[in-house]
mmCIF file of C-alpha atoms and ligand atoms in Angstrom:
data_model
loop_
_atom_site.group_PDB
_atom_site.id
_atom_site.type_symbol
_atom_site.label_atom_id
_atom_site.label_comp_id
_atom_site.label_asym_id
_atom_site.label_seq_id
_atom_site.Cartn_x
_atom_site.Cartn_y
_atom_site.Cartn_z
ATOM 1 C CA MET A 1 0.000 0.000 0.000
ATOM 2 C CA THR A 2 2.973 2.388 0.191
ATOM 3 C CA HIS A 3 2.552 3.494 -3.415
ATOM 4 C CA VAL A 4 -1.227 3.486 -3.232
ATOM 5 C CA ASP A 5 -3.285 6.662 -2.823
ATOM 6 C CA LEU A 6 -7.047 6.188 -2.813
ATOM 7 C CA HIS A 7 -8.329 9.669 -1.942
ATOM 8 C CA CYS A 8 -7.685 12.992 -3.714
ATOM 9 C CA HIS A 9 -9.458 15.873 -5.437
ATOM 10 C CA SER A 10 -9.300 17.806 -8.707
ATOM 11 C CA ASN A 11 -10.948 21.051 -9.771
ATOM 12 C CA ALA A 12 -13.979 19.000 -10.762
ATOM 13 C CA SER A 13 -14.847 19.502 -7.060
ATOM 14 C CA ASP A 14 -12.807 21.544 -4.569
ATOM 15 C CA GLY A 15 -9.241 20.755 -5.637
ATOM 16 C CA LEU A 16 -7.175 23.322 -7.543
ATOM 17 C CA LEU A 17 -5.597 21.199 -10.290
ATOM 18 C CA ALA A 18 -7.182 19.769 -13.412
ATOM 19 C CA PRO A 19 -7.670 15.974 -13.217
ATOM 20 C CA SER A 20 -4.725 15.295 -15.568
ATOM 21 C CA ASP A 21 -2.442 17.493 -13.437
ATOM 22 C CA VAL A 22 -3.522 15.701 -10.266
ATOM 23 C CA VAL A 23 -2.510 12.380 -11.838
ATOM 24 C CA ARG A 24 0.828 13.774 -13.081
ATOM 25 C CA ARG A 25 1.597 15.175 -9.631
ATOM 26 C CA ALA A 26 0.735 11.885 -7.909
ATOM 27 C CA ALA A 27 2.891 9.883 -10.336
ATOM 28 C CA ALA A 28 5.813 12.297 -9.892
ATOM 29 C CA GLN A 29 5.589 11.767 -6.127
ATOM 30 C CA GLY A 30 5.734 7.977 -6.414
ATOM 31 C CA VAL A 31 2.072 6.947 -6.507
ATOM 32 C CA ALA A 32 1.657 3.766 -8.589
ATOM 33 C CA LEU A 33 -2.073 3.216 -7.976
ATOM 34 C CA LEU A 34 -4.317 6.273 -7.704
ATOM 35 C CA ALA A 35 -8.031 6.859 -7.115
ATOM 36 C CA LEU A 36 -9.496 10.258 -7.948
ATOM 37 C CA THR A 37 -12.345 10.821 -5.450
ATOM 38 C CA ASP A 38 -13.960 14.170 -6.158
ATOM 39 C CA HIS A 39 -16.873 15.228 -3.959
ATOM 40 C CA ASP A 40 -20.316 14.205 -5.208
ATOM 41 C CA GLN A 41 -19.521 13.958 -8.903
ATOM 42 C CA LEU A 42 -17.673 11.981 -11.531
ATOM 43 C CA ASP A 43 -16.721 14.566 -14.166
ATOM 44 C CA GLY A 44 -12.955 14.339 -13.713
ATOM 45 C CA LEU A 45 -12.645 10.565 -13.993
ATOM 46 C CA ALA A 46 -12.363 10.103 -17.758
ATOM 47 C CA GLU A 47 -9.558 12.645 -18.099
ATOM 48 C CA ALA A 48 -7.728 11.267 -15.060
ATOM 49 C CA ALA A 49 -8.003 7.667 -16.288
ATOM 50 C CA GLN A 50 -6.599 8.638 -19.664
ATOM 51 C CA THR A 51 -3.605 10.416 -18.120
ATOM 52 C CA ALA A 52 -2.930 7.529 -15.733
ATOM 53 C CA SER A 53 -2.933 5.137 -18.656
ATOM 54 C CA ALA A 54 -0.547 7.347 -20.643
ATOM 55 C CA LEU A 55 1.806 7.524 -17.631
ATOM 56 C CA GLY A 56 1.548 3.795 -16.968
ATOM 57 C CA ILE A 57 0.170 4.026 -13.423
ATOM 58 C CA GLY A 58 -2.876 2.187 -12.087
ATOM 59 C CA PHE A 59 -6.157 4.065 -11.790
ATOM 60 C CA VAL A 60 -9.278 3.445 -9.690
ATOM 61 C CA HIS A 61 -12.520 5.272 -10.491
ATOM 62 C CA GLY A 62 -13.613 6.934 -7.261
ATOM 63 C CA VAL A 63 -15.964 9.413 -5.626
ATOM 64 C CA GLU A 64 -16.394 10.932 -2.153
ATOM 65 C CA ILE A 65 -20.066 11.258 -1.251
ATOM 66 C CA SER A 66 -21.285 13.818 1.287
ATOM 67 C CA ALA A 67 -23.643 12.081 3.693
ATOM 68 C CA THR A 68 -25.606 13.004 6.792
ATOM 69 C CA TRP A 69 -25.694 10.715 9.812
ATOM 70 C CA ARG A 70 -27.438 11.797 13.031
ATOM 71 C CA GLY A 71 -27.277 15.392 11.822
ATOM 72 C CA LYS A 72 -23.528 15.282 11.215
ATOM 73 C CA THR A 73 -21.753 15.327 7.882
ATOM 74 C CA VAL A 74 -19.684 12.215 7.147
ATOM 75 C CA HIS A 75 -17.903 11.324 3.915
ATOM 76 C CA VAL A 76 -18.114 7.981 2.129
ATOM 77 C CA VAL A 77 -15.499 7.176 -0.485
ATOM 78 C CA GLY A 78 -16.556 4.841 -3.295
ATOM 79 C CA LEU A 79 -13.766 2.935 -5.057
ATOM 80 C CA GLY A 80 -13.940 0.976 -8.284
ATOM 81 C CA ILE A 81 -17.309 2.443 -9.254
ATOM 82 C CA ASP A 82 -18.746 2.344 -12.758
ATOM 83 C CA PRO A 83 -19.240 6.029 -13.644
ATOM 84 C CA ARG A 84 -21.976 5.188 -16.157
ATOM 85 C CA GLU A 85 -24.206 3.446 -13.609
ATOM 86 C CA ILE A 86 -27.500 5.337 -13.363
ATOM 87 C CA THR A 87 -28.401 4.927 -9.653
ATOM 88 C CA LEU A 88 -25.132 6.468 -8.520
ATOM 89 C CA ALA A 89 -25.223 9.236 -11.140
ATOM 90 C CA THR A 90 -28.815 10.149 -10.241
ATOM 91 C CA GLY A 91 -28.096 10.110 -6.521
ATOM 92 C CA LEU A 92 -25.054 12.343 -6.923
ATOM 93 C CA ALA A 93 -27.057 14.805 -9.043
ATOM 94 C CA ARG A 94 -29.523 15.097 -6.156
ATOM 95 C CA VAL A 95 -26.740 15.651 -3.612
ATOM 96 C CA ARG A 96 -25.198 18.376 -5.799
ATOM 97 C CA SER A 97 -28.483 20.159 -6.350
ATOM 98 C CA GLY A 98 -28.592 21.752 -2.888
ATOM 99 C CA ARG A 99 -25.117 23.300 -3.035
ATOM 100 C CA ARG A 100 -26.013 26.591 -4.689
ATOM 101 C CA ARG A 101 -28.796 27.464 -2.230
ATOM 102 C CA ARG A 102 -26.557 26.478 0.656
ATOM 103 C CA ALA A 103 -23.798 28.735 -0.686
ATOM 104 C CA GLU A 104 -26.234 31.654 -0.964
ATOM 105 C CA ALA A 105 -27.233 31.086 2.673
ATOM 106 C CA MET A 106 -23.558 30.949 3.683
ATOM 107 C CA ALA A 107 -22.992 34.284 1.942
ATOM 108 C CA ARG A 108 -25.938 35.860 3.806
ATOM 109 C CA SER A 109 -24.546 34.569 7.079
ATOM 110 C CA LEU A 110 -21.071 35.947 6.305
ATOM 111 C CA ALA A 111 -22.606 39.285 5.288
ATOM 112 C CA ALA A 112 -24.387 39.462 8.639
ATOM 113 C CA ALA A 113 -20.974 38.911 10.241
ATOM 114 C CA GLY A 114 -19.543 41.864 8.296
ATOM 115 C CA ILE A 115 -18.118 40.152 5.189
ATOM 116 C CA PRO A 116 -20.312 41.145 2.219
ATOM 117 C CA ASP A 117 -20.550 39.881 -1.367
ATOM 118 C CA THR A 118 -18.975 36.461 -0.921
ATOM 119 C CA PHE A 119 -21.313 34.387 -3.102
ATOM 120 C CA GLU A 120 -20.243 35.550 -6.578
ATOM 121 C CA ALA A 121 -16.661 35.810 -5.351
ATOM 122 C CA ALA A 122 -16.588 32.227 -4.034
ATOM 123 C CA LEU A 123 -18.232 31.058 -7.238
ATOM 124 C CA ARG A 124 -15.296 32.467 -9.208
ATOM 125 C CA HIS A 125 -13.025 30.082 -7.263
ATOM 126 C CA ALA A 126 -15.093 27.071 -8.355
ATOM 127 C CA ALA A 127 -14.032 25.662 -11.725
ATOM 128 C CA ASN A 128 -17.171 23.525 -11.536
ATOM 129 C CA GLU A 129 -19.923 25.893 -10.332
ATOM 130 C CA THR A 130 -22.324 23.103 -9.374
ATOM 131 C CA MET A 131 -19.764 22.034 -6.763
ATOM 132 C CA ILE A 132 -19.580 25.389 -4.923
ATOM 133 C CA GLY A 133 -18.606 24.599 -1.347
ATOM 134 C CA ARG A 134 -16.837 25.710 1.766
ATOM 135 C CA THR A 135 -13.342 25.353 0.288
ATOM 136 C CA HIS A 136 -14.164 27.952 -2.378
ATOM 137 C CA PHE A 137 -15.365 30.370 0.324
ATOM 138 C CA ALA A 138 -12.176 29.652 2.292
ATOM 139 C CA ARG A 139 -9.996 30.520 -0.719
ATOM 140 C CA HIS A 140 -11.962 33.744 -1.264
ATOM 141 C CA LEU A 141 -11.570 34.774 2.397
ATOM 142 C CA VAL A 142 -7.813 34.229 2.045
ATOM 143 C CA SER A 143 -7.690 36.245 -1.192
ATOM 144 C CA ILE A 144 -9.330 39.313 0.434
ATOM 145 C CA GLY A 145 -7.059 39.077 3.486
ATOM 146 C CA VAL A 146 -9.772 38.328 6.050
ATOM 147 C CA VAL A 147 -7.786 35.240 7.062
ATOM 148 C CA ALA A 148 -4.228 34.098 6.382
ATOM 149 C CA SER A 149 -4.975 30.514 5.336
ATOM 150 C CA PRO A 150 -7.840 28.221 4.342
ATOM 151 C CA ALA A 151 -7.367 26.431 7.678
ATOM 152 C CA GLU A 152 -7.966 29.719 9.528
ATOM 153 C CA ALA A 153 -11.038 30.385 7.360
ATOM 154 C CA PHE A 154 -12.494 27.068 8.511
ATOM 155 C CA ARG A 155 -11.571 27.636 12.142
ATOM 156 C CA ARG A 156 -13.147 31.105 12.305
ATOM 157 C CA TYR A 157 -16.000 30.986 9.803
ATOM 158 C CA LEU A 158 -16.935 27.742 8.113
ATOM 159 C CA VAL A 159 -17.511 25.145 10.822
ATOM 160 C CA PRO A 160 -20.570 24.481 13.033
ATOM 161 C CA GLY A 161 -21.200 27.307 15.477
ATOM 162 C CA LYS A 162 -19.375 29.943 13.397
ATOM 163 C CA PRO A 163 -20.838 32.605 11.088
ATOM 164 C CA GLY A 164 -20.699 31.244 7.566
ATOM 165 C CA TYR A 165 -21.673 27.707 8.519
ATOM 166 C CA VAL A 166 -25.066 26.551 7.294
ATOM 167 C CA PRO A 167 -26.333 23.084 8.251
ATOM 168 C CA HIS A 168 -27.162 20.958 5.256
ATOM 169 C CA ASP A 169 -28.870 17.643 4.538
ATOM 170 C CA TRP A 170 -26.750 15.479 2.229
ATOM 171 C CA ALA A 171 -27.448 11.859 1.247
ATOM 172 C CA ALA A 172 -28.476 9.518 4.033
ATOM 173 C CA LEU A 173 -25.539 7.274 4.999
ATOM 174 C CA ARG A 174 -27.450 4.206 3.830
ATOM 175 C CA GLU A 175 -28.188 5.800 0.460
ATOM 176 C CA ALA A 176 -24.586 6.804 -0.182
ATOM 177 C CA VAL A 177 -23.343 3.276 0.524
ATOM 178 C CA GLY A 178 -26.174 1.786 -1.554
ATOM 179 C CA TRP A 179 -25.362 3.924 -4.588
ATOM 180 C CA ILE A 180 -21.697 2.880 -4.429
ATOM 181 C CA CYS A 181 -22.676 -0.796 -4.187
ATOM 182 C CA SER A 182 -25.120 -0.370 -7.106
ATOM 183 C CA ALA A 183 -22.249 0.954 -9.195
ATOM 184 C CA GLY A 184 -20.123 -2.106 -8.343
ATOM 185 C CA GLY A 185 -17.817 -0.203 -5.999
ATOM 186 C CA GLN A 186 -16.437 -0.622 -2.498
ATOM 187 C CA ALA A 187 -17.657 1.844 0.124
ATOM 188 C CA VAL A 188 -14.999 3.203 2.486
ATOM 189 C CA LEU A 189 -15.731 5.481 5.447
ATOM 190 C CA ALA A 190 -13.424 8.468 4.953
ATOM 191 C CA HIS A 191 -11.267 10.063 7.685
ATOM 192 C CA PRO A 192 -13.209 8.707 10.696
ATOM 193 C CA GLY A 193 -10.966 10.719 13.011
ATOM 194 C CA ARG A 194 -12.507 13.973 11.809
ATOM 195 C CA TYR A 195 -16.053 13.468 13.019
ATOM 196 C CA ALA A 196 -15.627 14.353 16.696
ATOM 197 C CA LEU A 197 -17.832 11.474 17.832
ATOM 198 C CA SER A 198 -17.910 9.824 21.240
ATOM 199 C CA ALA A 199 -16.614 6.234 21.331
ATOM 200 C CA GLY A 200 -20.203 5.001 21.530
ATOM 201 C CA ALA A 201 -21.418 7.082 18.594
ATOM 202 C CA LEU A 202 -18.404 6.041 16.496
ATOM 203 C CA HIS A 203 -19.204 2.416 17.284
ATOM 204 C CA ASP A 204 -22.795 2.972 16.142
ATOM 205 C CA LEU A 205 -21.635 4.710 12.958
ATOM 206 C CA LEU A 206 -19.272 1.867 12.056
ATOM 207 C CA GLY A 207 -21.983 -0.692 12.777
ATOM 208 C CA GLU A 208 -24.562 1.097 10.611
ATOM 209 C CA PHE A 209 -22.005 1.648 7.860
ATOM 210 C CA ARG A 210 -21.184 -2.058 7.822
ATOM 211 C CA ALA A 211 -24.865 -3.067 7.906
ATOM 212 C CA ALA A 212 -25.491 -0.798 4.900
ATOM 213 C CA GLY A 213 -22.782 -2.629 2.930
ATOM 214 C CA GLY A 214 -19.662 -0.626 3.825
ATOM 215 C CA ARG A 215 -16.431 -2.570 3.262
ATOM 216 C CA GLY A 216 -13.553 -0.314 4.233
ATOM 217 C CA LEU A 217 -12.241 2.206 6.734
ATOM 218 C CA GLU A 218 -9.759 4.927 5.878
ATOM 219 C CA VAL A 219 -6.930 4.329 8.324
ATOM 220 C CA VAL A 220 -3.929 6.198 6.916
ATOM 221 C CA THR A 221 -4.931 9.698 5.804
ATOM 222 C CA SER A 222 -3.392 13.116 6.234
ATOM 223 C CA SER A 223 -5.837 14.356 8.886
ATOM 224 C CA HIS A 224 -5.073 11.371 11.171
ATOM 225 C CA THR A 225 -2.283 11.300 13.734
ATOM 226 C CA ARG A 226 -0.076 8.239 14.171
ATOM 227 C CA ASP A 227 -2.149 7.286 17.214
ATOM 228 C CA GLN A 228 -5.234 7.399 15.018
ATOM 229 C CA PHE A 229 -3.613 5.059 12.458
ATOM 230 C CA HIS A 230 -3.390 2.519 15.263
ATOM 231 C CA ARG A 231 -6.815 3.277 16.732
ATOM 232 C CA PHE A 232 -8.628 3.019 13.399
ATOM 233 C CA GLY A 233 -6.518 0.050 12.297
ATOM 234 C CA ALA A 234 -7.698 -1.756 15.424
ATOM 235 C CA LEU A 235 -11.311 -0.708 14.792
ATOM 236 C CA ALA A 236 -11.055 -1.936 11.193
ATOM 237 C CA GLN A 237 -9.912 -5.282 12.564
ATOM 238 C CA ALA A 238 -12.690 -5.398 15.168
ATOM 239 C CA PHE A 239 -15.406 -4.609 12.600
ATOM 240 C CA GLY A 240 -13.981 -6.689 9.761
ATOM 241 C CA PHE A 241 -13.245 -3.710 7.502
ATOM 242 C CA LEU A 242 -10.467 -3.572 4.935
ATOM 243 C CA ALA A 243 -8.089 -0.644 5.438
ATOM 244 C CA SER A 244 -7.654 2.223 3.029
ATOM 245 C CA ARG A 245 -4.959 4.851 2.579
ATOM 246 C CA GLY A 246 -5.238 8.207 0.883
ATOM 247 C CA SER A 247 -3.730 11.675 1.139
ATOM 248 C CA ASP A 248 -6.957 13.697 0.597
ATOM 249 C CA PHE A 249 -4.811 15.983 -1.567
ATOM 250 C CA HIS A 250 -6.616 19.170 -2.717
ATOM 251 C CA ALA A 251 -3.997 21.685 -3.852
ATOM 252 C CA PRO A 252 -0.241 22.306 -3.828
ATOM 253 C CA GLY A 253 0.665 24.000 -0.552
ATOM 254 C CA GLU A 254 -2.842 23.502 0.879
ATOM 255 C CA GLY A 255 -2.774 20.642 3.366
ATOM 256 C CA ALA A 256 -1.600 17.176 2.406
ATOM 257 C CA ASP A 257 0.463 16.173 -0.607
ATOM 258 C CA PHE A 258 0.912 12.732 -2.166
ATOM 259 C CA GLY A 259 4.526 12.129 -1.236
ATOM 260 C CA ALA A 260 4.083 13.201 2.387
ATOM 261 C CA LEU A 261 1.692 10.452 3.443
ATOM 262 C CA PRO A 262 3.146 7.969 5.973
ATOM 263 C CA ALA A 263 3.450 4.277 5.134
ATOM 264 C CA PHE A 264 0.505 1.942 5.559
ATOM 265 C CA THR A 265 0.162 0.271 8.937
ATOM 266 C CA ALA A 266 -2.924 -1.716 9.874
ATOM 267 C CA PRO A 267 -3.488 -5.212 11.276
ATOM 268 C CA VAL A 268 -5.952 -5.977 8.458
ATOM 269 C CA ALA A 269 -5.892 -6.521 4.695
ATOM 270 C CA ALA A 270 -5.994 -3.557 2.348
ATOM 271 C CA ILE A 271 -9.078 -2.460 0.396
ATOM 272 C CA THR A 272 -7.057 -2.979 -2.794
ATOM 273 C CA ASP A 273 -7.692 -6.716 -2.211
ATOM 274 C CA ALA A 274 -11.376 -6.088 -2.942
ATOM 275 C CA LEU A 275 -10.771 -4.016 -6.081
ATOM 276 C CA ARG A 276 -10.426 -5.735 -9.414
ATOM 277 C CA ILE A 277 -7.094 -4.294 -10.518
HETATM 278 P P1 LIG K 1 -18.314 21.112 1.747
HETATM 279 O O1 LIG K 1 -18.499 19.827 1.004
HETATM 280 O O2 LIG K 1 -18.684 22.323 0.944
HETATM 281 O O3 LIG K 1 -18.947 21.091 3.116
HETATM 282 O O4 LIG K 1 -16.751 21.267 1.988
HETATM 283 C C1 LIG K 1 -16.036 20.238 2.615
HETATM 284 C C2 LIG K 1 -14.568 20.405 2.312
HETATM 285 O O5 LIG K 1 -14.033 21.458 3.062
HETATM 286 C C3 LIG K 1 -13.736 19.205 2.706
HETATM 287 O O6 LIG K 1 -13.764 18.232 1.719
HETATM 288 C C4 LIG K 1 -12.372 19.806 2.823
HETATM 289 O O7 LIG K 1 -11.806 19.963 1.529
HETATM 290 C C5 LIG K 1 -12.670 21.173 3.371
HETATM 291 N N1 LIG K 1 -12.533 21.253 4.834
HETATM 292 C C6 LIG K 1 -13.402 20.849 5.774
HETATM 293 N N2 LIG K 1 -12.947 21.120 7.011
HETATM 294 C C7 LIG K 1 -11.743 21.713 6.848
HETATM 295 C C8 LIG K 1 -10.759 22.262 7.727
HETATM 296 N N3 LIG K 1 -10.935 22.248 9.056
HETATM 297 N N4 LIG K 1 -9.645 22.793 7.173
HETATM 298 C C9 LIG K 1 -9.462 22.825 5.840
HETATM 299 N N5 LIG K 1 -10.360 22.335 4.964
HETATM 300 C C10 LIG K 1 -11.472 21.790 5.455
HETATM 301 MN MN1 LIG K 2 -12.681 18.762 -0.119
HETATM 302 MN MN1 LIG K 3 -13.740 14.344 3.141
HETATM 303 MN MN1 LIG K 4 -11.626 14.337 0.418
#
């Protein structure tokens, strides 16, 4: 799994690079098997697959679906999906459809907090306008000097309890997993360490995810600490999940990069075992 990266983004969602440039960057940093997993849509996959083939690296068709579980947002990565499958495509179209209204509400909330005119401005940061999201607002807030970094934009404005955050209903967890299974893919719960759940709630989430058809748990990812690699590796073992590894790369100089991800460590088999590659 050391040369495997099963989670990253292009400008088809909230990454900065075109899909072909994401693949070139990953290959240059030693990735030999890559999944592109843009949020809630599949537009970048054909271009990425073509570039991977030209470069001679392995490619997995992926997606990262925004889901709502007990009122919290969780992300479900789908790996090895068929992008032409209609249930998944229709479900993703529904998930995308609420983004614009949510962004308008975020802009009103930011205006009330003294930062006007952010909707059109954030939209200009989104190469794919249907995918307007918090990252595009974060980049706008950096560009006008309100904050020094996207991370600061999230800390001060874009997370629950802060002005600029608007609660949103995404796909139900069960739906997201079902769509991935319909499309012949493997469902992986992304970055479980980011959800700020109690041990009991996390246990419930993993149980419901598995009951819905979930197969994998992201163990090694850039937002996890080394302790979390071990904690989620052990949970993967306890629940019978296969382990996944992915940088969650979005943009050069913005958070994680491909080459910086630590080696794979988990007491269970890797999700690549379940992918036909
Ligand atoms: P959205 O789908 O519009 O809610 O945006 C979610 C995206 O925001 C995630 O996929 C990350 O790219 C980004 N994000 C969420 N939380 C943070 C954070 N604390 N720091 C930086 N980026 C974040
Ligand atoms: Mn993102
Ligand atoms: Mn995510
Ligand atoms: Mn991601």
